[in-house]
Short mmCIF file of C-alpha atoms and ligand atoms in Angstrom, two decimals:
data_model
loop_
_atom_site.label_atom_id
_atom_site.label_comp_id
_atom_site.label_asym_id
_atom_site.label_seq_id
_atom_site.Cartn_x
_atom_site.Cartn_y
_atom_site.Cartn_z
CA UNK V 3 68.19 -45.52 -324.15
CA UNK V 4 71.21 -45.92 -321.70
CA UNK V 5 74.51 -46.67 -323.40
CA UNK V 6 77.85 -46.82 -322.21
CA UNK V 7 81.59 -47.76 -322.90
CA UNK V 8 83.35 -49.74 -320.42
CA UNK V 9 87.38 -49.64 -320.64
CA UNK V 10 90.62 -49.14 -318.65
CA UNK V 11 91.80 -46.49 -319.06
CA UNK V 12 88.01 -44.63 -320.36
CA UNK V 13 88.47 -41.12 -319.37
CA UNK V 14 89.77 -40.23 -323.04
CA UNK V 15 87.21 -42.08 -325.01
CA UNK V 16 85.39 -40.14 -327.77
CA UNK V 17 82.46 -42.59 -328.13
CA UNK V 18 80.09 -40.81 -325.84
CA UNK V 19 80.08 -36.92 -327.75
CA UNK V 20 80.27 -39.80 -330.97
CA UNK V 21 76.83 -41.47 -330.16
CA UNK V 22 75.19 -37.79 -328.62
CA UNK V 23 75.81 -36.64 -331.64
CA UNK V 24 74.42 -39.44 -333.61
CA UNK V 25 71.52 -39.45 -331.55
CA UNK V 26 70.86 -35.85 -332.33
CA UNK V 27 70.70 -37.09 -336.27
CA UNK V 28 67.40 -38.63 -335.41
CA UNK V 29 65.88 -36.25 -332.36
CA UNK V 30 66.83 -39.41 -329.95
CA UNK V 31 67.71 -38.99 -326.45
CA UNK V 32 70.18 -41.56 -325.01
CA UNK V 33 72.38 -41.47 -322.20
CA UNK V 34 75.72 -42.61 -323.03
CA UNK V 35 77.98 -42.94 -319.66
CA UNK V 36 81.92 -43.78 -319.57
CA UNK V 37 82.85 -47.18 -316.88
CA UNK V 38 86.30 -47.37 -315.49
CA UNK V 39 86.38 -51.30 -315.54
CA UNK V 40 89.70 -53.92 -315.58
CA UNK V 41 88.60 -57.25 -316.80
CA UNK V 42 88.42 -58.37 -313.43
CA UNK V 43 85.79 -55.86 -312.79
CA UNK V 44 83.85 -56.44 -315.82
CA UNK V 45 81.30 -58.69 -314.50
CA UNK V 46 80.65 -56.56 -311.65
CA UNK V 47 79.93 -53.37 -313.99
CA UNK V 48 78.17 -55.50 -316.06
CA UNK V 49 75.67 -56.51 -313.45
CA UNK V 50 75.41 -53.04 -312.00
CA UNK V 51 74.83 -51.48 -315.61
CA UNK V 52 71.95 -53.89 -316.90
CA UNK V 53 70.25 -53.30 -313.24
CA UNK V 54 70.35 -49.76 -313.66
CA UNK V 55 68.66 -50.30 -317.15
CA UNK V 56 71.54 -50.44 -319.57
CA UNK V 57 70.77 -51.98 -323.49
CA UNK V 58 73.87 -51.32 -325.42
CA UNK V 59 77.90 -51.53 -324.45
CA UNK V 60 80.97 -50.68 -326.66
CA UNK V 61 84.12 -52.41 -324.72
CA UNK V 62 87.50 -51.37 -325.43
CA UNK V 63 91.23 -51.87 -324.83
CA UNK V 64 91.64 -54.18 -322.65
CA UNK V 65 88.48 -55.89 -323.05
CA UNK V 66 87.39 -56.91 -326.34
CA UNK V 67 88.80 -60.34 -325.78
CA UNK V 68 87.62 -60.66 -322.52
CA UNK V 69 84.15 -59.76 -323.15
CA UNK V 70 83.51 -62.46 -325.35
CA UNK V 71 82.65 -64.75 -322.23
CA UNK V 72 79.69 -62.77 -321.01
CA UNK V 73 77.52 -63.20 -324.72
CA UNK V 74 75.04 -65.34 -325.19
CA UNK V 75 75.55 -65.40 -328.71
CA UNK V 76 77.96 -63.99 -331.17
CA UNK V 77 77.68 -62.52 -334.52
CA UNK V 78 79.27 -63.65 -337.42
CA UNK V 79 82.23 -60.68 -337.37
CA UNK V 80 82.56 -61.32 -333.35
CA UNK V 81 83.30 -65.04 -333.83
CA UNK V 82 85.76 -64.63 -336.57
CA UNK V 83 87.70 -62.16 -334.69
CA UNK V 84 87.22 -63.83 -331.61
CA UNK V 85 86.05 -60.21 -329.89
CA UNK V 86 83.59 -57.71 -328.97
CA UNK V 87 83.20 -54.09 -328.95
CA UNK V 88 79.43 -54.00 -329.36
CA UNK V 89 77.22 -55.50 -327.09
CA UNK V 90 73.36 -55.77 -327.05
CA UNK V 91 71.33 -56.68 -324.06
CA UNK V 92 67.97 -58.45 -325.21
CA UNK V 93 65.84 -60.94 -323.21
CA UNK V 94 68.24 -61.03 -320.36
CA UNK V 95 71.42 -61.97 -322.21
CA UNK V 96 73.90 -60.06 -323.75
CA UNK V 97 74.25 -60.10 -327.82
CA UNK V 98 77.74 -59.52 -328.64
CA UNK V 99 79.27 -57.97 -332.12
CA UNK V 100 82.24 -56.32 -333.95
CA UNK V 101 81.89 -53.68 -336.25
CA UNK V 102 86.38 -52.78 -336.34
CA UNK V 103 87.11 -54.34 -339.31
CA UNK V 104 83.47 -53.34 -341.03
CA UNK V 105 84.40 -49.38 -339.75
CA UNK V 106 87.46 -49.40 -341.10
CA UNK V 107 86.18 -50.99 -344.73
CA UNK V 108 83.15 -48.32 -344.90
CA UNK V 109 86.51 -45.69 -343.81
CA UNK V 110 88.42 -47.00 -346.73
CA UNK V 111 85.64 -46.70 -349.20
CA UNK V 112 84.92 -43.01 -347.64
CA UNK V 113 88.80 -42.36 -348.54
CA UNK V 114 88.34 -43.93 -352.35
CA UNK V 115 90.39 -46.78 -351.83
CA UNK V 116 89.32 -49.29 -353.93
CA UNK V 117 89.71 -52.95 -351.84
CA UNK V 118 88.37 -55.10 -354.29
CA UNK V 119 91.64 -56.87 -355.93
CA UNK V 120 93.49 -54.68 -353.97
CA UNK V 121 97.33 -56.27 -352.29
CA UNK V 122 97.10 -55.34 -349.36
CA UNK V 123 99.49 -55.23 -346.32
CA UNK V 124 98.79 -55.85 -342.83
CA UNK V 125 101.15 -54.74 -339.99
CA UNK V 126 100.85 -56.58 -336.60
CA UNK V 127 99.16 -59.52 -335.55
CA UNK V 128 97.18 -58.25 -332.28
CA UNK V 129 93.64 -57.36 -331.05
CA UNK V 130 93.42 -55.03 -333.86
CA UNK V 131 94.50 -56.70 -336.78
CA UNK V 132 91.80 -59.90 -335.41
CA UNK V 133 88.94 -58.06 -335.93
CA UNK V 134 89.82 -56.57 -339.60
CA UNK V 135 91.16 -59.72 -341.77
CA UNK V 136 87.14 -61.10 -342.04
CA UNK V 137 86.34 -57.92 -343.41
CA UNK V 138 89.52 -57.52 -345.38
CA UNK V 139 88.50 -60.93 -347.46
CA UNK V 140 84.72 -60.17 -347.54
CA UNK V 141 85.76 -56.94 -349.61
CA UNK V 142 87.03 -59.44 -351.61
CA UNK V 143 91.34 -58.13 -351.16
CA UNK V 144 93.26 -59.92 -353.71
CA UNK V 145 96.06 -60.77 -351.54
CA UNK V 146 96.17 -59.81 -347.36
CA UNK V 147 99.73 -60.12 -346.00
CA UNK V 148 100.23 -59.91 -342.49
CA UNK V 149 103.74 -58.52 -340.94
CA UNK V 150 104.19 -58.74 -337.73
CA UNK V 151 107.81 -57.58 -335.30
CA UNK V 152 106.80 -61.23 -333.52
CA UNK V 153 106.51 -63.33 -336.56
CA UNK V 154 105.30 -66.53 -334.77
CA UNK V 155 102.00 -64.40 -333.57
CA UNK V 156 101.11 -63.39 -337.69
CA UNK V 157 101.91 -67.52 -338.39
CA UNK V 158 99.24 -68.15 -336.13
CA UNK V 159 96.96 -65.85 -337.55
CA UNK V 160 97.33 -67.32 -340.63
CA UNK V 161 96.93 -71.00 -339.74
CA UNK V 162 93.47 -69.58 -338.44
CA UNK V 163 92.42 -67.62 -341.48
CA UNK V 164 93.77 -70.50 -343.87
CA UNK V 165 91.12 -72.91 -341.73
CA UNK V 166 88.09 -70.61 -342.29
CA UNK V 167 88.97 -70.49 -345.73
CA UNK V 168 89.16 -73.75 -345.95
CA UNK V 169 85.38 -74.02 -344.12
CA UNK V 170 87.50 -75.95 -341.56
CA UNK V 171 86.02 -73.41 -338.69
CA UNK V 172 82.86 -72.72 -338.02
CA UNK V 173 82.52 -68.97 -339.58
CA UNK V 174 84.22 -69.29 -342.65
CA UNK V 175 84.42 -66.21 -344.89
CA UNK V 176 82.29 -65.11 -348.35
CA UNK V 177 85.56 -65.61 -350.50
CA UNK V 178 87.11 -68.97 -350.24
CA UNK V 179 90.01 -68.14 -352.28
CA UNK V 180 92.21 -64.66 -351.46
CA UNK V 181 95.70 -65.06 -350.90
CA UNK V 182 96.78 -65.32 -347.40
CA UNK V 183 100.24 -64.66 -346.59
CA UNK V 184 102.43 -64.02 -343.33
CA UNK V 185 105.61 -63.13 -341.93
CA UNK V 186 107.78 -60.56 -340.26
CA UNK V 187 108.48 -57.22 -340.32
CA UNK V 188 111.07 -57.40 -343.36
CA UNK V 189 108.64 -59.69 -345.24
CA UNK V 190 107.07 -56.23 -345.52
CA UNK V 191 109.16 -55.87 -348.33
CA UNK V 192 107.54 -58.24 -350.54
CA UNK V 193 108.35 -61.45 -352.12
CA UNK V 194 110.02 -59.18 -354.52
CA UNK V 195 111.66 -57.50 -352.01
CA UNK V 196 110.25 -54.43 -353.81
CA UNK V 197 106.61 -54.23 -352.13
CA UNK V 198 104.07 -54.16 -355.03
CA UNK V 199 101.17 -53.14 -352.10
CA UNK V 200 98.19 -51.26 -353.01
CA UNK V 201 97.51 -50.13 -349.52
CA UNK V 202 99.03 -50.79 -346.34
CA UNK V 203 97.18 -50.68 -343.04
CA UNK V 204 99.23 -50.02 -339.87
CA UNK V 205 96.80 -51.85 -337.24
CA UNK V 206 100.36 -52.01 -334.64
CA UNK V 207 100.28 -49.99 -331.32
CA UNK V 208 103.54 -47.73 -332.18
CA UNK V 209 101.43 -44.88 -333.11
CA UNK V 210 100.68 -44.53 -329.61
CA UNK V 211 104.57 -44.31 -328.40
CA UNK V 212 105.47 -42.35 -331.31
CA UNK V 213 106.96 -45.11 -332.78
CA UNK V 214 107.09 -46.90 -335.89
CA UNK V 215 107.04 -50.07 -337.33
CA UNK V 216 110.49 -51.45 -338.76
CA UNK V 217 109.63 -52.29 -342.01
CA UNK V 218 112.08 -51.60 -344.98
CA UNK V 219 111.80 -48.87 -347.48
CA UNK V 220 110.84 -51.34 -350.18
CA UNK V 221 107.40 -51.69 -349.41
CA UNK V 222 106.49 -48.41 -350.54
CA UNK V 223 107.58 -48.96 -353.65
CA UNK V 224 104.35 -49.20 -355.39
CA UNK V 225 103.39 -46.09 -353.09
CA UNK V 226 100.57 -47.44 -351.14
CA UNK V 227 97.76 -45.60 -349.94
CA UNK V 228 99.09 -46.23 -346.15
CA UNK V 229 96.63 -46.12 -343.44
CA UNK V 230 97.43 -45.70 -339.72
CA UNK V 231 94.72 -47.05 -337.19
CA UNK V 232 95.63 -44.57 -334.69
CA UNK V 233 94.75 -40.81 -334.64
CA UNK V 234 95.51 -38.12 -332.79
CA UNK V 235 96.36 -34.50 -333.53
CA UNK V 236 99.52 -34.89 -335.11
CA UNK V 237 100.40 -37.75 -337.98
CA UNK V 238 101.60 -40.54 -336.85
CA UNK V 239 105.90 -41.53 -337.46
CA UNK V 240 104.10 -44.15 -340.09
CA UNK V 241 102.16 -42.06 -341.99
CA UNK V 242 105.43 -39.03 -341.47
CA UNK V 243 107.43 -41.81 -343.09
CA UNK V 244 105.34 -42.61 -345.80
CA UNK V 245 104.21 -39.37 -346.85
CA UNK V 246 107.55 -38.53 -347.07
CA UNK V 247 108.20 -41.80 -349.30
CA UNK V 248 105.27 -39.91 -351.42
CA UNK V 249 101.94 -41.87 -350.30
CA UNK V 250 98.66 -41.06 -349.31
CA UNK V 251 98.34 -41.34 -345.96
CA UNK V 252 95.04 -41.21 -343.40
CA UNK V 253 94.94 -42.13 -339.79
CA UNK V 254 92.35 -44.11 -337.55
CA UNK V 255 89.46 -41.30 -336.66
CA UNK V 256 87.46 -42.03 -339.67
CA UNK V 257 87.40 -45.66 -338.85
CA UNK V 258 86.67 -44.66 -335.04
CA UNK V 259 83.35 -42.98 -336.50
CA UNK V 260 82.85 -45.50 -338.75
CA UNK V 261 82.58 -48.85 -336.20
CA UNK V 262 80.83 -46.47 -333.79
CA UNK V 263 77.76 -45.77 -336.64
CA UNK V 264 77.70 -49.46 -336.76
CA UNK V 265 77.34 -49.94 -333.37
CA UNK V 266 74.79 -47.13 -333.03
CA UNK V 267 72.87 -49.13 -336.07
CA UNK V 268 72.62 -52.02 -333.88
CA UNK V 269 70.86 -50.23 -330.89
CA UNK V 270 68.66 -47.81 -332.59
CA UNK V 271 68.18 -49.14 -335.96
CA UNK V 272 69.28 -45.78 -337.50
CA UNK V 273 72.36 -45.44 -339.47
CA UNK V 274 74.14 -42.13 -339.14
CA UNK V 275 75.79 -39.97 -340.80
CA UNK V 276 79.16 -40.04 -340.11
CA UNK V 277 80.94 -37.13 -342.33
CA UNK V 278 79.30 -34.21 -339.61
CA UNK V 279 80.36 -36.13 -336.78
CA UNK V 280 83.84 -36.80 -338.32
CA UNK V 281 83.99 -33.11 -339.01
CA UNK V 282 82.90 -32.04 -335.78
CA UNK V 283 85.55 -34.33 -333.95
CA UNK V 284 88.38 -33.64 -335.81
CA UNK V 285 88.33 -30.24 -335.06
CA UNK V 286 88.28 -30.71 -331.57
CA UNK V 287 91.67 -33.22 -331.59
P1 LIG L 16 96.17 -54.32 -330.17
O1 LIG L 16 94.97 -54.86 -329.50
O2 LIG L 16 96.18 -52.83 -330.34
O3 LIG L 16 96.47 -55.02 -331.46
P2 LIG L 16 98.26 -55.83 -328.93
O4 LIG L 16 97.46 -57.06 -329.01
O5 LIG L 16 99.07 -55.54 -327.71
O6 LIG L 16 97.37 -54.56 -329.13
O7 LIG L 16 99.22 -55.80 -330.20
C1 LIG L 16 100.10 -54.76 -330.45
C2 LIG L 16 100.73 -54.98 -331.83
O8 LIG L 16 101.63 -53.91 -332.12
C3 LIG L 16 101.52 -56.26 -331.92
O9 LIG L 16 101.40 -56.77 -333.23
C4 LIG L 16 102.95 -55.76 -331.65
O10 LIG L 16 103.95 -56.58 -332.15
P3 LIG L 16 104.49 -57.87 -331.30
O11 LIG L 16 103.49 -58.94 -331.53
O12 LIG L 16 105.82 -58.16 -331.86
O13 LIG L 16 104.55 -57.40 -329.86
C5 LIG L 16 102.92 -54.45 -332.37
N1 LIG L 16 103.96 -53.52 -331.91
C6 LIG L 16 103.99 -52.82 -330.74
N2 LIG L 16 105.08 -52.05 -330.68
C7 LIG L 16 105.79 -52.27 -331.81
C8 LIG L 16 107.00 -51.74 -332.37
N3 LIG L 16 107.73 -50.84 -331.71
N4 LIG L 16 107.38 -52.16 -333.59
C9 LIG L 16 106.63 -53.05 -334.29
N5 LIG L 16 105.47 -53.59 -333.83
C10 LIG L 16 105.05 -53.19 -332.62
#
């Protein structure tokens, strides 16, 4: 089976030792090849990668939007989030999917955070946080507020997510009542002003300039299980700053292992296991 992950920039991505090792689970053999590609190139690699006999892509940063336009069809979790990272190609067309938000539930659940009735708070209002707020209500969240440093940006998320629920859109959701909040940064703090979150999830890029969201103090009143999207070898300054404020803290690899099992599912029709793999990969950060 040929797989491959198509990104700019690609040379760091984890997804192809991810998928080998998955594949070994089962005694499969699959190549699994990293492709430099800008949107603007996308097509192009495309083309070249179904010729060559390619049945499965995982896109990444900067394409998950962007790849949307080459499927056929779209699943349920790609529509709602309006992008891709898991692409099938079947009968000559590409199949596109999302499995973020449903990688970074199963992560959750690993972790023993409980999401049912959970308050939960959202930070940003990009990419990432797209593909996470179907899940988020399908786990059935009691209340999902998103904060975002550009307030206008979580507004519009909300408009969106308060039209699904309201089976305005085409996908709606399994819940049609959870409630949907927005706002920025300082609205972090709660209508309270004294956060009463459950978790927090930081889906922002500032883990990746060693930076942190601005949100007050407040919100971690209710100490939070706080979750940080990103991983690397070191903690994050959000999850520094909350464990410090006493909270649990985990960052993003779990949920990297977690969408990639899903996408594995999707090609092979075997579902991994993921704790070996997550092992195996977090002592080589
Ligand atoms: P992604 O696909 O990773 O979500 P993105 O669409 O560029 O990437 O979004 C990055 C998110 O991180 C945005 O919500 C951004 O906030 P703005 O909408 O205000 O730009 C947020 N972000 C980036 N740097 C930030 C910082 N220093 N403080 C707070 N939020 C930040």
């Amino acid at each position: 089976m040929k797989l491959a992950v198509f990104g700019s920039p690609i040379a760091h991505s984890r997804s192809p030792e991810i998928h080998q090792a998955f594949a070994a689970q089962f005694g499969r053999t699959i190549e699994y090849q990293r492709i430099l590609a800008s949107p603007e190139q996308l097509s192009e690699r495309f083309a070249e990668f179904v010729a060559s006999g390619g049945v499965g892509a995982n896109v990444t940063v900067p394409l998950k939007e962007h790849a949307l336009s080459f499927c056929a069809k779209l699943s349920p979790r790609a529509e709602q989030a309006q992008a891709v990272n898991t692409l099938i190609h079947r009968n000559n067309e590409w199949l596109g999917h999302n499995t973020d938000g449903d990688g970074l539930v199963a992560d959750l659940l690993r972790l023993g955070v409980k999401l049912r009735g959970a308050r939960v708070l959202v930070l940003g209002a990009g990419g990432a946080v797209r593909g996470i707020i179907g899940p988020m209500l399908d786990a059935e969240v009691a209340h999902l507020h998103i904060a975002n440093r550009t307030e206008v940006k979580a507004q519009k998320l909300l408009v969106e997510w308060q039209q699904r629920l309201a089976g305005e859109l085409e996908i709606t959701p399994k819940v049609f009542y959870t409630l949907l909040t927005a706002g920025d940064l300082n609205s972090a703090a709660g209508s309270s002003g004294n956060g009463q979150w459950d978790i927090i999830i930081n889906a922002t890029s500032t883990g990746l300039t060693q930076e942190r969201p601005d949100i007050p103090d407040a919100s971690l009143a209710n100490k939070p299980f706080c979750y940080d999207m990103v991983y690397g070898n070191q903690p994050t300054p959000f999850m520094l700053w909350a464990e410090n404020h006493g909270c649990a803290v985990a960052d993003g690899l779990g949920m990297l292992i977690e969408q990639a099992a899903l996408s594995y599912f999707q090609w092979a029709g075997d579902i991994p296991d993921t704790k070996v793999v997550l092992d195996s990969v977090r002592s080589q950060l």
